Coordinates of C-alpha atoms and ligand atoms in Angstrom, one line a residue:
M1 CA -15.3 -21.5 9.5
S2 CA -12.5 -23.5 9.9
N3 CA -10.8 -26.7 9.4
I4 CA -10.9 -27.7 13.1
I5 CA -11.4 -30.7 14.4
S6 CA -9.9 -32.5 18.0
Y7 CA -6.4 -33.7 17.8
D8 CA -7.7 -37.6 19.1
E9 CA -10.3 -37.6 15.9
R10 CA -7.5 -36.9 13.7
I11 CA -5.1 -38.9 15.1
K12 CA -8.1 -41.6 15.0
N13 CA -8.0 -44.2 11.9
F14 CA -5.1 -42.0 9.9
D15 CA -4.1 -42.6 6.6
W16 CA -2.1 -40.5 4.4
S17 CA -4.8 -41.7 1.9
I18 CA -7.0 -39.2 3.1
S19 CA -4.5 -36.2 1.7
E20 CA -4.2 -38.5 -1.9
K21 CA -8.3 -38.7 -1.6
E22 CA -8.3 -34.7 -1.2
L23 CA -6.2 -33.9 -3.7
D24 CA -7.7 -36.9 -6.1
Y25 CA -4.4 -38.6 -6.5
Q26 CA -4.1 -42.5 -7.5
P27 CA -1.2 -43.7 -5.8
G28 CA 1.5 -44.9 -9.1
N29 CA -0.3 -42.2 -11.5
V30 CA 1.5 -38.7 -12.3
I31 CA 1.4 -35.9 -9.8
N32 CA 3.4 -32.5 -10.5
I33 CA 3.5 -30.1 -7.8
G34 CA 3.7 -26.6 -10.5
W35 CA 0.2 -28.4 -12.0
Y36 CA -1.6 -28.4 -8.8
C37 CA -0.8 -25.3 -7.6
S38 CA -2.0 -23.9 -11.1
D39 CA -3.9 -26.1 -12.8
R40 CA -6.0 -27.8 -11.0
I41 CA -7.6 -24.8 -8.8
C42 CA -8.4 -23.4 -12.1
K43 CA -10.4 -27.0 -13.4
L44 CA -11.7 -26.4 -9.4
G45 CA -13.3 -23.3 -10.9
K46 CA -11.1 -21.1 -9.2
A47 CA -9.8 -19.5 -12.2
D48 CA -10.3 -16.1 -11.4
K49 CA -9.7 -16.9 -7.6
M50 CA -6.1 -13.9 -6.8
A51 CA -3.4 -15.9 -6.0
L52 CA -0.6 -14.2 -5.3
I53 CA -0.8 -10.8 -3.9
W54 CA 2.7 -8.6 -4.1
E55 CA 4.4 -5.9 -2.7
G56 CA 7.2 -4.5 -3.2
S57 CA 9.4 -2.3 -0.5
Q58 CA 8.4 0.7 -3.1
G59 CA 4.5 0.6 -2.3
Q60 CA 4.5 -0.9 -6.1
E61 CA 2.4 -4.1 -6.2
K62 CA 1.5 -7.2 -8.2
R63 CA -1.4 -9.4 -8.9
Y64 CA -1.8 -12.9 -10.0
T65 CA -5.1 -14.7 -10.4
Y66 CA -4.8 -18.6 -10.5
N67 CA -5.6 -18.5 -14.0
E68 CA -2.3 -15.7 -14.4
L69 CA -0.7 -18.7 -12.2
R70 CA -1.5 -21.1 -14.7
L71 CA -0.5 -19.4 -18.3
T72 CA 2.5 -17.1 -16.3
S73 CA 4.7 -20.9 -15.6
N74 CA 2.8 -22.0 -18.6
G75 CA 5.5 -19.5 -20.0
V76 CA 8.0 -20.4 -17.7
G77 CA 8.4 -23.9 -18.9
H78 CA 7.9 -23.2 -22.6
F79 CA 11.4 -21.0 -22.0
L80 CA 13.2 -23.8 -19.7
R81 CA 12.6 -26.2 -22.5
G82 CA 13.6 -23.8 -25.9
L83 CA 16.3 -23.1 -23.9
G84 CA 16.9 -27.0 -23.9
I85 CA 16.3 -27.3 -20.3
Q86 CA 15.8 -31.3 -19.2
P87 CA 13.8 -33.3 -16.7
E88 CA 15.7 -33.8 -13.4
D89 CA 18.6 -30.8 -14.7
R90 CA 18.7 -28.4 -11.3
V91 CA 17.4 -24.7 -11.9
C92 CA 18.3 -22.2 -9.4
L93 CA 16.0 -19.7 -8.5
F94 CA 18.2 -16.5 -7.1
M95 CA 16.4 -13.5 -6.5
D96 CA 14.0 -11.5 -3.6
K97 CA 10.9 -12.4 -2.5
I98 CA 9.5 -11.3 -6.1
P99 CA 6.4 -12.4 -8.2
E100 CA 9.0 -14.3 -10.3
L101 CA 10.8 -16.7 -7.9
Y102 CA 7.0 -17.7 -6.9
I103 CA 5.6 -18.2 -10.7
G104 CA 9.7 -19.7 -12.0
F105 CA 9.2 -21.7 -8.5
L106 CA 6.3 -23.9 -10.5
G107 CA 7.3 -23.0 -14.4
V108 CA 10.6 -25.0 -13.2
L109 CA 9.0 -28.0 -12.0
K110 CA 6.6 -28.8 -14.4
I111 CA 9.1 -29.3 -16.8
G112 CA 10.2 -31.5 -14.1
A113 CA 13.8 -29.7 -13.4
I114 CA 15.2 -29.9 -10.4
V115 CA 14.3 -25.8 -8.4
Q116 CA 17.4 -24.8 -6.4
P117 CA 15.3 -21.8 -4.4
L118 CA 19.3 -19.8 -2.8
F119 CA 18.4 -17.2 -0.9
S120 CA 19.1 -13.8 -2.3
A121 CA 21.4 -12.1 0.4
F122 CA 24.5 -14.6 -0.7
G123 CA 28.0 -14.4 -1.5
D124 CA 29.9 -15.8 -4.0
E125 CA 31.3 -18.8 -1.7
S126 CA 27.5 -19.8 -0.7
L127 CA 26.9 -19.3 -4.2
I128 CA 29.9 -21.3 -5.6
V129 CA 28.9 -24.0 -3.1
R130 CA 25.5 -24.1 -3.8
L131 CA 26.3 -24.2 -7.4
E132 CA 28.9 -26.3 -7.7
N133 CA 27.6 -28.8 -5.1
A134 CA 24.0 -29.7 -7.6
Q135 CA 26.1 -28.6 -11.0
T136 CA 23.5 -26.1 -11.6
T137 CA 22.1 -25.6 -15.1
A138 CA 20.9 -22.7 -15.1
V139 CA 19.9 -20.0 -13.1
I140 CA 16.9 -17.9 -12.6
T141 CA 17.5 -14.6 -11.7
Q142 CA 17.5 -10.4 -11.5
R143 CA 19.8 -7.4 -12.6
K144 CA 20.6 -6.5 -9.8
H145 CA 21.9 -9.6 -8.3
A146 CA 23.3 -11.1 -11.9
P147 CA 27.1 -9.4 -10.5
K148 CA 27.6 -11.4 -7.7
L149 CA 26.9 -15.1 -10.7
R150 CA 29.9 -13.1 -13.8
K151 CA 32.4 -12.7 -9.6
I152 CA 32.2 -17.0 -10.2
L153 CA 31.2 -18.7 -13.8
D154 CA 34.2 -19.1 -14.7
K155 CA 34.8 -21.6 -12.3
M156 CA 31.2 -23.1 -13.5
P157 CA 31.1 -24.9 -16.0
Y158 CA 28.0 -26.6 -15.6
I159 CA 25.7 -23.2 -15.7
K160 CA 24.7 -22.7 -19.6
H161 CA 22.6 -20.0 -18.5
I162 CA 21.8 -17.2 -16.3
I163 CA 18.2 -16.0 -17.2
I164 CA 17.7 -12.7 -16.5
V165 CA 14.0 -11.1 -15.6
D166 CA 14.7 -7.2 -15.4
A167 CA 16.8 -6.9 -18.2
D168 CA 18.1 -3.7 -19.1
P169 CA 17.3 -3.9 -22.9
A170 CA 19.7 -0.9 -23.7
K171 CA 22.7 -2.1 -21.7
P172 CA 24.7 -5.8 -23.7
L173 CA 24.2 -8.6 -21.5
G174 CA 27.2 -11.3 -20.0
D175 CA 28.2 -14.0 -21.6
R176 CA 26.4 -16.8 -20.8
E177 CA 23.2 -14.6 -19.9
V178 CA 19.9 -14.6 -21.7
A179 CA 16.9 -11.6 -21.4
F180 CA 13.5 -13.7 -19.4
D181 CA 10.2 -10.9 -18.8
M182 CA 8.2 -13.2 -17.3
D183 CA 4.9 -11.6 -17.8
H184 CA 5.2 -10.4 -21.4
A185 CA 6.5 -13.7 -21.9
F186 CA 4.5 -16.3 -24.7
K187 CA 2.6 -18.0 -22.1
P188 CA 0.7 -20.9 -24.1
E189 CA -2.9 -22.0 -22.9
D190 CA -1.8 -25.6 -24.0
F191 CA 1.3 -26.8 -21.7
E192 CA 2.2 -30.3 -21.6
I193 CA 3.4 -30.4 -17.6
H194 CA 6.4 -33.0 -17.4
P195 CA 4.5 -36.5 -15.8
T196 CA 6.4 -36.4 -13.0
K197 CA 5.8 -39.3 -10.6
A198 CA 5.4 -39.8 -6.5
E199 CA 9.3 -40.4 -6.6
S200 CA 10.6 -37.7 -9.4
P201 CA 12.5 -35.5 -7.9
S202 CA 11.6 -31.4 -7.6
V203 CA 13.1 -29.3 -5.0
L204 CA 17.0 -29.1 -3.7
H205 CA 17.2 -27.2 -0.3
Y206 CA 20.6 -26.5 0.8
T207 CA 20.8 -26.6 4.5
S208 CA 23.8 -26.5 7.2
G209 CA 25.5 -28.3 9.6
T210 CA 28.5 -28.0 12.3
T211 CA 30.7 -30.2 9.5
G212 CA 31.5 -29.8 6.1
Q213 CA 30.2 -28.3 3.2
P214 CA 25.8 -27.2 3.1
K215 CA 24.0 -30.2 1.8
G216 CA 21.3 -30.6 -0.5
V217 CA 18.5 -31.6 0.4
K218 CA 16.9 -33.3 -2.0
H219 CA 12.4 -33.6 -1.7
V220 CA 10.8 -35.5 -4.1
H221 CA 6.2 -34.3 -6.1
Y222 CA 5.2 -36.8 -3.6
S223 CA 5.5 -34.3 -0.7
L224 CA 3.1 -32.4 -1.4
I225 CA 0.9 -35.5 0.4
S226 CA 2.6 -34.0 3.0
Q227 CA 2.7 -30.4 2.4
Y228 CA -1.5 -29.8 1.4
L229 CA -2.7 -31.7 4.9
T230 CA -1.0 -29.4 7.0
S231 CA -1.2 -26.3 5.3
K232 CA -5.2 -27.3 6.0
W233 CA -5.0 -29.2 9.3
V234 CA -2.1 -26.8 11.2
L235 CA -2.2 -23.2 9.3
D236 CA -6.2 -24.0 9.2
L237 CA -5.9 -22.6 5.6
L238 CA -9.3 -21.9 3.8
D239 CA -11.0 -21.3 1.0
T240 CA -12.1 -17.6 2.1
D241 CA -8.3 -17.0 4.2
I242 CA -6.1 -14.1 2.6
Y243 CA -2.2 -16.2 3.8
W244 CA 0.5 -14.5 4.1
C245 CA 3.2 -16.1 4.9
T246 CA 6.6 -14.0 6.3
A247 CA 9.3 -16.4 4.9
D248 CA 11.5 -16.5 2.5
P249 CA 11.5 -19.0 -0.3
G250 CA 15.1 -19.5 0.1
W251 CA 14.2 -21.9 3.1
V252 CA 12.0 -23.8 3.1
T253 CA 9.4 -22.4 5.0
G254 CA 9.3 -19.8 2.1
T255 CA 8.8 -23.2 -0.3
S256 CA 6.7 -25.9 2.1
Y257 CA 4.4 -23.1 3.1
G258 CA 4.8 -20.4 1.1
I259 CA 3.8 -22.0 -2.2
I260 CA 3.5 -25.0 -2.4
G261 CA 1.2 -25.4 0.5
A262 CA -0.7 -21.8 -0.1
F263 CA -1.3 -22.4 -3.5
S264 CA -2.3 -26.3 -3.4
N265 CA -5.1 -25.2 -0.8
G266 CA -5.9 -22.7 -3.3
V267 CA -6.0 -19.7 -1.1
T268 CA -5.0 -16.0 -2.0
Q269 CA -1.5 -15.3 -0.7
C270 CA -0.1 -12.1 -0.3
V271 CA 3.7 -11.2 0.0
L272 CA 5.8 -8.3 1.5
D273 CA 9.2 -8.0 -0.1
A274 CA 10.4 -5.3 1.9
G275 CA 12.3 -5.1 5.4
F276 CA 11.4 -5.2 8.7
S277 CA 9.9 -2.7 11.0
A278 CA 6.6 -3.3 12.8
D279 CA 4.5 -0.1 11.3
N280 CA 5.2 -1.4 8.1
W281 CA 3.3 -5.3 8.7
Y282 CA 0.7 -4.1 11.0
R283 CA -0.2 -2.8 8.0
F284 CA 0.3 -4.8 5.3
I285 CA -1.9 -6.7 7.3
E286 CA -4.7 -3.9 8.2
K287 CA -4.0 -3.1 3.9
H288 CA -4.7 -7.1 2.9
K289 CA -7.2 -8.3 5.5
I290 CA -4.8 -11.1 6.0
T291 CA -6.8 -13.6 7.5
M292 CA -3.8 -16.6 8.7
W293 CA -0.3 -15.6 9.2
Y294 CA 2.9 -17.7 9.7
S295 CA 5.6 -16.7 11.1
A296 CA 9.3 -17.4 12.9
P297 CA 9.7 -16.0 16.6
T298 CA 12.6 -13.7 16.1
A299 CA 9.8 -11.6 13.6
I300 CA 7.2 -11.8 16.8
R301 CA 10.4 -11.3 19.8
S302 CA 10.8 -8.4 17.0
L303 CA 7.8 -6.8 17.4
M304 CA 7.1 -7.5 21.6
K305 CA 10.7 -5.0 21.1
A306 CA 8.8 -3.0 19.4
G307 CA 5.8 -2.9 21.8
D308 CA 2.0 -2.3 22.2
E309 CA 1.7 1.4 22.0
V310 CA 2.4 1.1 17.1
I311 CA -1.0 -2.7 17.4
K312 CA -3.2 0.2 18.8
K313 CA -2.6 2.4 15.6
Y314 CA -3.6 -0.5 12.8
D315 CA -6.6 -3.2 12.5
L316 CA -5.4 -5.7 13.0
S317 CA -9.2 -7.5 13.7
S318 CA -8.5 -9.7 10.5
L319 CA -6.5 -12.1 11.8
R320 CA -8.4 -15.3 12.1
H321 CA -4.7 -18.0 12.9
L322 CA -1.3 -17.2 14.3
A323 CA 1.5 -19.6 13.7
S324 CA 5.3 -19.3 14.3
V325 CA 8.5 -21.7 13.0
G326 CA 11.6 -22.2 12.5
E327 CA 13.3 -21.6 16.9
P328 CA 12.1 -22.1 19.5
L329 CA 9.0 -19.9 20.3
N330 CA 8.7 -19.1 24.1
S331 CA 6.0 -18.8 26.7
E332 CA 6.7 -14.9 26.8
A333 CA 5.7 -15.0 23.0
V334 CA 2.8 -16.9 23.4
I335 CA 1.2 -15.1 25.9
W336 CA 2.1 -11.9 24.6
S337 CA 0.6 -12.3 21.4
E338 CA -2.5 -13.6 22.9
K339 CA -2.5 -10.6 25.1
V340 CA -2.0 -8.2 21.7
Y341 CA -4.2 -9.7 19.0
G342 CA -6.2 -11.8 20.7
K343 CA -4.6 -14.9 19.2
A344 CA -2.5 -16.5 20.2
F345 CA 0.9 -17.9 17.6
L346 CA 0.9 -22.2 17.8
D347 CA 4.5 -23.2 17.2
T348 CA 5.4 -25.7 14.6
Y349 CA 8.8 -28.1 14.5
W350 CA 10.1 -29.5 11.1
Q351 CA 13.1 -28.7 8.9
T352 CA 14.8 -28.9 5.5
E353 CA 15.1 -32.5 5.8
T354 CA 10.9 -33.8 6.4
G355 CA 10.2 -31.0 4.5
S356 CA 6.5 -30.7 6.8
I357 CA 5.5 -29.5 10.2
M358 CA 6.6 -32.5 12.4
I359 CA 6.0 -32.0 15.7
T360 CA 2.8 -29.1 16.5
N361 CA 0.3 -26.6 18.7
F362 CA -3.0 -26.8 16.1
P363 CA -6.6 -25.6 15.9
G364 CA -8.7 -28.1 18.2
M365 CA -5.6 -28.4 20.2
K366 CA -4.9 -28.0 24.1
I367 CA -1.9 -25.6 23.9
K368 CA 0.2 -25.5 26.4
P369 CA 3.0 -22.1 25.3
G370 CA 6.2 -22.8 25.6
S371 CA 6.1 -26.6 24.4
M372 CA 6.2 -27.3 20.0
G373 CA 2.9 -29.6 20.8
K374 CA 2.6 -33.3 19.4
P375 CA 3.0 -35.4 16.4
F376 CA 1.4 -34.8 13.6
P377 CA -0.9 -36.9 13.0
G378 CA 0.8 -39.8 10.8
I379 CA 4.5 -38.8 12.0
T380 CA 5.9 -41.3 14.7
A381 CA 8.1 -39.2 17.0
T382 CA 9.5 -40.2 20.6
V383 CA 12.8 -38.9 22.8
I384 CA 15.7 -41.5 22.9
D385 CA 18.7 -42.2 24.4
A386 CA 21.7 -40.4 23.2
D387 CA 24.1 -43.6 24.1
T388 CA 21.1 -46.5 23.6
F389 CA 19.0 -44.6 20.7
E390 CA 15.7 -46.2 23.1
P391 CA 12.7 -44.5 23.7
F392 CA 13.1 -43.7 27.2
D393 CA 10.6 -45.8 29.7
G394 CA 8.9 -42.6 30.8
P395 CA 8.1 -39.2 30.8
G396 CA 10.6 -35.8 31.3
K397 CA 13.9 -36.8 30.3
I398 CA 15.5 -35.8 28.1
G399 CA 17.6 -37.4 25.1
L400 CA 17.0 -36.9 21.1
I401 CA 14.0 -36.3 18.8
A402 CA 13.0 -38.9 16.5
I403 CA 11.4 -40.1 13.7
K404 CA 9.4 -43.0 12.3
P405 CA 10.5 -42.5 8.3
G406 CA 8.2 -43.1 6.2
W407 CA 5.6 -39.8 5.1
P408 CA 5.6 -37.5 2.5
S409 CA 7.4 -34.7 2.4
M410 CA 10.4 -36.5 3.9
M411 CA 13.8 -35.9 2.3
R412 CA 15.3 -39.2 -0.5
T413 CA 18.7 -38.4 0.2
Y414 CA 21.3 -35.1 0.6
W415 CA 22.7 -34.8 -2.8
R416 CA 25.2 -36.8 -4.2
N417 CA 26.0 -37.5 0.1
E418 CA 24.7 -40.4 0.9
E419 CA 26.8 -41.3 3.9
T420 CA 26.1 -38.1 5.4
Y421 CA 22.4 -38.9 5.0
N422 CA 22.7 -42.6 5.9
K423 CA 23.8 -40.7 9.4
K424 CA 20.9 -39.2 10.4
F425 CA 19.4 -42.4 10.7
K426 CA 19.7 -44.7 14.3
N427 CA 18.3 -47.7 14.9
G428 CA 15.2 -47.2 13.1
W429 CA 14.4 -43.5 13.7
Y430 CA 15.7 -40.9 12.1
L431 CA 17.3 -38.0 14.1
P432 CA 16.8 -34.5 13.4
G433 CA 19.8 -33.6 15.4
D434 CA 17.8 -31.2 18.5
R435 CA 17.7 -32.8 21.4
S436 CA 13.8 -32.6 24.0
S437 CA 11.8 -33.8 26.4
I438 CA 8.1 -34.6 26.3
D439 CA 5.8 -34.5 29.5
N440 CA 3.0 -37.0 30.4
E441 CA 0.3 -36.0 28.1
G442 CA 2.6 -36.2 25.0
Y443 CA 4.2 -32.8 24.5
F444 CA 7.2 -31.8 23.4
W445 CA 9.1 -29.1 24.7
F446 CA 12.4 -28.2 22.7
V447 CA 15.8 -28.2 24.7
G448 CA 18.6 -27.5 22.3
R449 CA 20.1 -28.2 19.4
D450 CA 23.2 -32.2 19.4
D451 CA 25.4 -29.9 17.4
D452 CA 27.2 -26.8 17.1
V453 CA 25.0 -25.5 14.0
I454 CA 23.8 -22.2 15.1
N455 CA 20.4 -21.1 14.9
T456 CA 20.3 -17.3 14.3
G457 CA 17.0 -15.4 13.7
G458 CA 15.6 -18.7 12.5
H459 CA 18.0 -19.7 9.9
L460 CA 21.1 -21.9 10.7
V461 CA 25.3 -21.4 10.1
S462 CA 27.5 -23.6 10.7
P463 CA 30.2 -22.6 12.1
F464 CA 33.0 -24.3 10.0
E465 CA 31.5 -22.3 6.6
V466 CA 32.3 -19.0 9.0
E467 CA 35.5 -20.0 9.5
S468 CA 36.7 -21.3 6.6
A469 CA 35.5 -17.0 5.4
L470 CA 37.1 -15.6 8.2
L471 CA 40.4 -17.8 7.6
E472 CA 40.2 -16.6 3.7
H473 CA 41.0 -13.0 5.5
P474 CA 44.7 -12.7 5.0
A475 CA 44.8 -10.7 8.5
V476 CA 43.4 -14.1 10.6
A477 CA 44.8 -17.0 11.9
E478 CA 42.9 -19.4 13.1
S479 CA 38.8 -18.6 13.8
A480 CA 36.5 -20.4 16.5
V481 CA 32.8 -19.9 16.0
V482 CA 29.9 -19.8 18.2
A483 CA 27.1 -18.8 19.1
K484 CA 26.3 -15.7 21.8
P485 CA 22.6 -15.6 23.3
D486 CA 20.4 -12.3 21.7
F487 CA 16.8 -11.2 23.0
V488 CA 16.1 -10.7 19.1
N489 CA 18.0 -13.4 17.2
M490 CA 17.8 -15.9 20.1
E491 CA 21.4 -16.6 19.2
V492 CA 23.7 -14.6 16.5
V493 CA 27.1 -15.2 15.6
K494 CA 30.6 -14.6 16.9
A495 CA 34.3 -15.2 16.5
F496 CA 37.8 -15.2 18.2
V497 CA 39.5 -14.4 16.6
T498 CA 43.8 -15.3 16.7
L499 CA 46.2 -12.6 14.7
K500 CA 49.4 -13.8 12.2
P501 CA 52.8 -11.8 13.4
G502 CA 52.8 -7.8 12.0
F503 CA 48.7 -7.6 12.8
V504 CA 47.3 -5.5 15.8
G505 CA 43.1 -6.1 16.2
S506 CA 41.5 -2.9 16.1
K507 CA 37.7 -1.8 15.6
D508 CA 38.5 -1.4 11.9
L509 CA 40.2 -4.1 11.8
D510 CA 37.0 -6.1 13.2
L511 CA 34.8 -4.4 10.8
E512 CA 36.4 -5.0 8.5
I513 CA 36.5 -9.1 8.6
M514 CA 32.8 -8.5 9.4
N515 CA 32.2 -7.1 5.9
F516 CA 34.7 -9.9 5.0
V517 CA 32.7 -12.5 6.0
R518 CA 29.3 -10.8 5.4
K519 CA 30.5 -10.1 1.1
K520 CA 31.1 -13.5 0.8
L521 CA 29.0 -15.3 2.4
S522 CA 25.6 -13.4 3.6
P523 CA 24.3 -10.5 5.8
L524 CA 23.2 -14.4 8.4
A525 CA 26.6 -15.7 8.3
M526 CA 28.0 -12.3 9.7
P527 CA 30.2 -12.4 13.3
Q528 CA 28.2 -10.1 15.4
E529 CA 31.1 -10.1 17.4
I530 CA 34.3 -10.5 17.2
E531 CA 37.1 -10.9 19.9
F532 CA 40.8 -11.3 19.4
I533 CA 42.4 -13.6 21.4
D534 CA 46.0 -14.8 22.0
N535 CA 45.3 -18.9 22.0
L536 CA 42.1 -20.8 21.2
P537 CA 41.7 -23.6 23.4
K538 CA 42.4 -26.7 21.6
T539 CA 42.3 -30.8 22.7
R540 CA 46.1 -32.6 22.9
S541 CA 44.9 -33.2 19.4
G542 CA 45.0 -29.9 18.3
K543 CA 41.4 -29.6 17.8
I544 CA 39.2 -26.2 18.2
M545 CA 37.3 -26.6 21.4
R546 CA 34.1 -24.4 20.6
R547 CA 32.8 -26.4 23.8
I548 CA 34.3 -24.0 26.2
L549 CA 33.3 -21.1 23.7
H550 CA 30.4 -21.3 23.8
A551 CA 29.9 -22.3 27.5
K552 CA 31.6 -19.0 28.8
E553 CA 29.1 -16.6 26.2
W554 CA 26.3 -18.4 28.1
G555 CA 27.8 -18.8 31.2
E556 CA 28.2 -21.7 31.6
E557 CA 30.2 -24.9 33.9
I558 CA 32.9 -25.0 31.4
G559 CA 32.9 -28.9 32.2
D560 CA 35.3 -31.4 31.2
T561 CA 38.5 -30.5 30.2
S562 CA 40.9 -33.2 30.9
T563 CA 41.8 -32.7 27.0
L564 CA 42.3 -29.3 27.0
E565 CA 45.8 -28.9 25.5
N566 CA 47.3 -25.3 27.9
D567 CA 45.8 -26.8 31.5
Ligands
PRX1 O1 17.0 -27.0 15.7 C1 15.8 -26.8 15.0 C2 15.6 -25.6 14.9 O2 15.0 -25.0 13.5 C3 16.1 -26.4 12.8 C4 15.5 -26.6 11.0 O3 16.6 -25.4 10.4 P1 15.7 -25.5 8.8 O4 16.2 -26.6 8.4 O5 16.9 -24.3 8.1 O6 14.1 -25.5 8.5 C5 13.3 -24.1 9.8 C6 12.7 -23.6 9.6 C7 11.3 -25.8 9.5 C8 15.7 -27.4 14.2 O7 16.5 -29.3 13.0 N1 13.0 -25.2 14.4 C9 12.7 -25.0 14.1 N2 11.5 -24.9 14.6 C10 11.3 -24.6 15.7 C11 12.6 -25.1 15.9 N3 13.5 -25.2 17.5 C12 12.7 -25.1 18.3 N4 11.2 -25.3 18.3 C13 10.7 -24.8 17.3 N5 9.4 -24.5 16.8

């Protein structure tokens, strides 16, 4: 069984109303993602179906049926209302991949508040800029992450509540802290869900650019229309599926497809909240008989590195369909996955701003390994000339990916940053900031980003943010941060640093600076390598030329250096 229909059939007479009809949504009416992901599935007769199977790092397990998902998220909504949280207030989720994160997400949406998921490994500086920009009212977190919030609370006047889901009753709570045990809280059977409309804000995800602070991508409840249908057609979700999306809901894949797409399609989804190891992942697939697996190229390359022998120890025959997102999926990985799992990982391309899959390979389509596939039905995408912003007249040329605005899950703005949002559009096209070519059969072939943002293991890191953090270290005079090639992560962060007088580069200083960045920002943003140099290449006007350092790392031609200061 599957939802497979040929690509040509899918695009013929495509209209987003297909999704609206399947969801029984009438334009203009109330649409609330929290309701669609829990109450509606119960109404469809699946109240006792397993919604979430969670496994922790110690092997502990928790299970929630759709009815439990409905009631527990009602409980979250009830509790938040009791605290005085209002519709459109920002409520941050700052947790590991524990059930409370998934259920809390639905509960916040049910009262019409805006969910702001933040990656639980973020350090204080990463937290400050995102909580400050969003003027967040409440943060739902775990006891182990609370100290990071306590440290910055003085600078956060907007935060009224820090809600701790696993507070220790024997220990006093800190300033503005309140304990809330979701599993044992009051769970109202009848809960008044806030009547959000299509354009009511839902999720605020932060993403990094080359310059400036991270941007808050504002999504609305209508995004469900895209997320539901792409989950059904691309991830091919069926009622019988046991689905595993390996992404963390601190990032968009973990919410669009790890929460909204999965639950609105009423599938059973499994979550593994443990570090990566090939054995553990294969064991998880075998144990839960995973049928649909949505992962990322870095994970696939790590599995490739672990080798083919380990695969033979496990029964992976339940796997029916595999897909990948976040970075270029090299053809070797596609071919390898077909060889070892009997199924190829299908590449999907999209980003935080697009909210759902834009360009993709999906079942029923001819797959060309190494290509991102074709635009999802209803998506008009092309490649345009970077100077004229006009589409090319023939195939094969490299240009900027350009998408006609107007699909349901398109971001509505960057939070309190309309100016940057407006810059993402040229000549009537939305520009994701990536380069690609299109072949003569309409397949897109990813080339690279059109900016200096580093994509490490599928996570975008802003060189600006890392450079700013480096400058706060007492030994650092100047810094320039670029991507360095890496087999598993595709790119890792490398920092070039000049030191202040009196400091000498050493292994100890190197480690100290790395740790400094890890604590301030996150393990992802931490430079994997620091090179101490005497002078950074600069233009005559004093601007650091990252391009030159980048080219050296990648063994590329350095190009035009006519503006270089020390020529
Ligand atoms: O550069 C593209 C890359 O990841 C960026 C989006 O990152 P983010 O907003 O964090 O969302 C990641 C998950 C949706 C894109 O602008 N990217 C994403 N998918 C692919 C990709 N690069 C190459 N191939 C892909 N399939």
